[in-house]
Each structure stands twice: as structure tokens, then as C-alpha cells.
Short mmCIF file of C-alpha atoms in Angstrom, two decimals:
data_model
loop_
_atom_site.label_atom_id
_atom_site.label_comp_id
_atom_site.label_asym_id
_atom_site.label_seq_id
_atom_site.Cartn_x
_atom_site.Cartn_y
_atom_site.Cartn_z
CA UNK A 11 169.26 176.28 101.46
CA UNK A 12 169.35 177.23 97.62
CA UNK A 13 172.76 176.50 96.54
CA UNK A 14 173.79 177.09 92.52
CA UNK A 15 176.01 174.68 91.06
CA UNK A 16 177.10 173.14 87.39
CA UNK A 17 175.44 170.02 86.03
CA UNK A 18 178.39 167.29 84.43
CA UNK A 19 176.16 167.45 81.31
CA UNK A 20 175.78 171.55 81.21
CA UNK A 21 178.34 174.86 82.30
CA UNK A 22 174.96 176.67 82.85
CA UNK A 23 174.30 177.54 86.74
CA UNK A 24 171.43 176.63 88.48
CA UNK A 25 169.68 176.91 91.59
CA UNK A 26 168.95 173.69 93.69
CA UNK A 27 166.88 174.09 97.04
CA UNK A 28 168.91 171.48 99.42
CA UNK A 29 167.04 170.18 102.83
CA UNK A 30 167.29 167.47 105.00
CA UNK A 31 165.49 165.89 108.30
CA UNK A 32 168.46 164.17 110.63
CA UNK A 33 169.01 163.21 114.14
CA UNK A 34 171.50 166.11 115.87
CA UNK A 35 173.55 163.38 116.62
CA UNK A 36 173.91 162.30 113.05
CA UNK A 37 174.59 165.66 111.34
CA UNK A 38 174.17 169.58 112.02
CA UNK A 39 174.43 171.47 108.85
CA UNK A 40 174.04 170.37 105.27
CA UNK A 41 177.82 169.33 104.37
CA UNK A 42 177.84 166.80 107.11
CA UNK A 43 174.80 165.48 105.58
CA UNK A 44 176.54 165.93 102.27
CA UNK A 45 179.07 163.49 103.51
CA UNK A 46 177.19 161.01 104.44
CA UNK A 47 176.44 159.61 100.93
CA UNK A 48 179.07 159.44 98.24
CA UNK A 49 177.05 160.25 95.56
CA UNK A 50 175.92 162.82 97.12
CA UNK A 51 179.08 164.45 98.35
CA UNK A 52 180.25 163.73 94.57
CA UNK A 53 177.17 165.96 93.05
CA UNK A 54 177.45 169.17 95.73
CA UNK A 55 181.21 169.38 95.77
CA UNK A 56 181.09 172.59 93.40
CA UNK A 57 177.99 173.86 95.13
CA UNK A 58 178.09 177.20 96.58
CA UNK A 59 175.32 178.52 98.96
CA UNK A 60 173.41 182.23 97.91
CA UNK A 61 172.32 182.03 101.55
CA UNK A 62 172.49 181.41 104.89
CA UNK A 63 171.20 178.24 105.83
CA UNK A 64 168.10 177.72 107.85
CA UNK A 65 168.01 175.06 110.88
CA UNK A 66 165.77 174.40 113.40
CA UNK A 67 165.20 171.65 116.31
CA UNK A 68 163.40 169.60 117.65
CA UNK A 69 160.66 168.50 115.65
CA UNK A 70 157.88 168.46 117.35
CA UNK A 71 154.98 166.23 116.57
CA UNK A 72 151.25 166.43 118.17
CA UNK A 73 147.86 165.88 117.19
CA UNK A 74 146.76 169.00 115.43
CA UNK A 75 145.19 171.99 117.79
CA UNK A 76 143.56 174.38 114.97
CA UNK A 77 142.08 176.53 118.44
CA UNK A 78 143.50 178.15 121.35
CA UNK A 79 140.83 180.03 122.35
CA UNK A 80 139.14 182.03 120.37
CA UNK A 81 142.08 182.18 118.00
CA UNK A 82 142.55 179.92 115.12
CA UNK A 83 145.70 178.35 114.11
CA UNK A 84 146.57 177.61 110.47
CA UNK A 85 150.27 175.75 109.34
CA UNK A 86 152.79 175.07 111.91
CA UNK A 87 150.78 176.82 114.70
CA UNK A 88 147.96 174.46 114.54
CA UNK A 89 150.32 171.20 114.01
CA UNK A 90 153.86 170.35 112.73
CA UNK A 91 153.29 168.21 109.81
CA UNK A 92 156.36 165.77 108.81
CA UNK A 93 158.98 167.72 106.75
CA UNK A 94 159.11 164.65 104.51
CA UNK A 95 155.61 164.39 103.04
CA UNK A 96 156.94 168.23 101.00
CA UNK A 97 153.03 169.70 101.76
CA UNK A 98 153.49 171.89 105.08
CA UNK A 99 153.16 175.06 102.64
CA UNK A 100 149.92 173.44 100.53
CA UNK A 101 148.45 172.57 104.58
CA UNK A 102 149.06 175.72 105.86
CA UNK A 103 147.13 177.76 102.99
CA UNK A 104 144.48 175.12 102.77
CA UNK A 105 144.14 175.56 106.80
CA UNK A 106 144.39 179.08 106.33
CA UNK A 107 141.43 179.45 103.28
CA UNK A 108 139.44 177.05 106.03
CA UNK A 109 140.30 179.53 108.29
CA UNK A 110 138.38 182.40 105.91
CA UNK A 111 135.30 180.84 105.24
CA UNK A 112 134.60 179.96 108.81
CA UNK A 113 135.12 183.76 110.08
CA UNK A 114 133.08 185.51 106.67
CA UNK A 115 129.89 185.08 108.41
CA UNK A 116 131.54 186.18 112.00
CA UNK A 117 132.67 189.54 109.96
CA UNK A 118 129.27 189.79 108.40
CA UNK A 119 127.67 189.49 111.93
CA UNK A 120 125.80 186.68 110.75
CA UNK A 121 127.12 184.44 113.38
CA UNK A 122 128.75 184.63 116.94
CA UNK A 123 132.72 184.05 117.10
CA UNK A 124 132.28 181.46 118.89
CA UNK A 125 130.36 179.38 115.86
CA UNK A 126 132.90 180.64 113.55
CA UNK A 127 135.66 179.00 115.58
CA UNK A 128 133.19 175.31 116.25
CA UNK A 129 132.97 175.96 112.13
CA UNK A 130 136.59 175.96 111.57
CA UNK A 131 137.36 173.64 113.92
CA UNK A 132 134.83 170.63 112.68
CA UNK A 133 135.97 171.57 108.81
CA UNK A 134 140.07 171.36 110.10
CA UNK A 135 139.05 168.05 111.47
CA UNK A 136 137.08 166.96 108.62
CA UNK A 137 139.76 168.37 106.20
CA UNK A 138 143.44 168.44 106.90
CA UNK A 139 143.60 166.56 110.74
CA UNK A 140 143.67 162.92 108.31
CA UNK A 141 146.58 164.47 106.64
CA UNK A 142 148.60 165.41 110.06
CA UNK A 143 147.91 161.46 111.26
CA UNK A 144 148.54 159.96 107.87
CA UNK A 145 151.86 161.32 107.87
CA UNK A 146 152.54 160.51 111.32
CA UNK A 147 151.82 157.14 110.51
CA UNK A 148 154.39 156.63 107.73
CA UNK A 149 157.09 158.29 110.07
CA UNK A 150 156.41 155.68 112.19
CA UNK A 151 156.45 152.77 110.12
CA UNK A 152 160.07 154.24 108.86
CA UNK A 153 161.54 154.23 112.44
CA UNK A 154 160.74 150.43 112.05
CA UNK A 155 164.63 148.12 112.08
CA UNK A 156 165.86 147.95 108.79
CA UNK A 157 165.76 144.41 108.26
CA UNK A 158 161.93 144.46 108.80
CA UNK A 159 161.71 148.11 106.80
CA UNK A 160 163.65 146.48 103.63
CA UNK A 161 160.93 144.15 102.29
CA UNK A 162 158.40 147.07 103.04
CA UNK A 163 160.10 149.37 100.96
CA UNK A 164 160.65 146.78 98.70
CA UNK A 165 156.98 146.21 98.58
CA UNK A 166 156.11 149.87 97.66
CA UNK A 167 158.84 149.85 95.16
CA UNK A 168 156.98 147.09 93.16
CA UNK A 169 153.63 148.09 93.90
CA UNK A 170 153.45 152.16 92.77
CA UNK A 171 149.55 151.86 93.19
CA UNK A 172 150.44 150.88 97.33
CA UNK A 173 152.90 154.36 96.56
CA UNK A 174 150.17 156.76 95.55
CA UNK A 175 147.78 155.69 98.04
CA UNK A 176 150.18 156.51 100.51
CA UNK A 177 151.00 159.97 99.14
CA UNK A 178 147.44 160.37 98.25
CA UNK A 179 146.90 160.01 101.92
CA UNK A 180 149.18 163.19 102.56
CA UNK A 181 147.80 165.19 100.85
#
């Protein structure tokens, strides 16, 4: 949700885009989730919301399917990719410029649509499938208990080279 609100350093508004990735039982909108960290209740108390906010559930997570048919699927149609990696926009328009080149040729009558969707699919799977697993990955290794999670993140924390093979990974 874009919300505007006054930094303690600065009377200037700005806009902040606010999201977050809980369990239903945890939280439902955005102040709950607001309230669930002190500084962060403490930062968004004067924040006001320009509009409505946007919810959704559940997440869904499968293997990508970049066919269904004779119909290819680019973004969240082909695969849900995990909110927290920030790249389901960059994925989407990368699947969808995939998407393109594979059905030029079809348009051209150079090749049958069949080929155009084997060429999409191989070059999804060569191209952005890695991504959708990657990610899946990492969510997993989160859901891991706390006590075991803690030297992990501890780990990353000291090792940023560890952190941007990881993100590199996601992207």
C-alpha cells in the first residue's frame, strides 16, 4: 500500500510503498503487522494510506508451468515466485520478452505453433525455472526453528559474498 508520512529528520511528505508476507493467523492487514514490531509501529504511527490496500491469500507455490496448451504463461500465470526475493515484476517481463521471441517466427510463418511453444518452453526452463526453485529453496531454509536459523543468518550476515550469491541466484 503507498502510504505518505513525515520523516523525524524532515516536515516534507513522502510516499513509502508498505508490504508484507504473514501467516493469516499472525496478522490480516498492515497495522496488525505494524504492531508487531515497536520500531515499526513507532515509524508508521503518522502514516496515512492514498489507497486501498491490496491482500491476497494463499500463496501458492509450484514448480513453474510456462504451457497449458498451446498457450504460454508469463509472471504469476506460469509460477508464483516468493514475494520476498522483490523480482516477480523483473520475472514476469523477462518471461514475457521469452515469450516474444519464441512466437516471431510462429507470426512470420516460419515455424508451426507448436515449435514456438517447445521454443519457449526449453528457453523458460533454461532461463527463469532456476530462479522459481532458487527462491523456493531459501523459503525453505527460513521455515527452519530459530535456534538452528540464528547461526545461519548469522553466517550470511558476516559473509556478504555467501549474501550475493544467494540473491544472485534470484535473479
Amino acid at each position: 500500500v503507498e502510504l505518505t508520512g513525515h520523516s523525524a529528520a524532515s516536515t516534507n511528505t513522502r510516499r513509502i510503498n508498505a508490504c508484507a508476507m504473514v501467516r493469516a493467523d499472525v496478522a490480516s492487514n498492515l497495522a496488525e503487522v505494524f504492531e508487531l514490531n515497536s520500531a515499526l509501529r513507532e515509524r508508521s504511527r503518522d502514516w496515512q494510506p492514498l489507497i486501498d490496500t491490496v491482500s491476497t491469500s494463499p500463496l501458492i507455490f509450484r514448480d513453474p508451468t510456462p504451457l497449458r496448451g498451446n498457450i504460454l504463461l508469463v509472471g504469476d500465470a506460469a509460477a508464483f515466485v516468493d514475494p520476498f526475493i522483490g523480482d516477480g515484476i523483473s520475472l514476469a517481463l523477462r518471461g514475457g520478452a521469452i515469450a516474444a521471441r519464441a512466437l516471431r517466427p510462429y507470426f512470420q510463418e516460419l515455424i508451426p505453433l507448436e515449435q514456438a511453444c517447445a521454443n519457449y518452453q526449453r528457453e523458460y526452463q533454461k532461463n527463469l525455472a532456476r530462479v522459481y526453485h532458487a527462491s523456493s529453496k531459501i523459503r525453505r531454509m527460513l521455515k527452519i526453528p530459530r535456534r538452528i536459523r540464528k547461526p545461519f543468518v548469522f553466517l550470511l550476515e558476516k559473509n556478504p559474498a555467501i549474501t550475493r550469491y544467494l540473491v544472485r541466484k534470484t535473479r
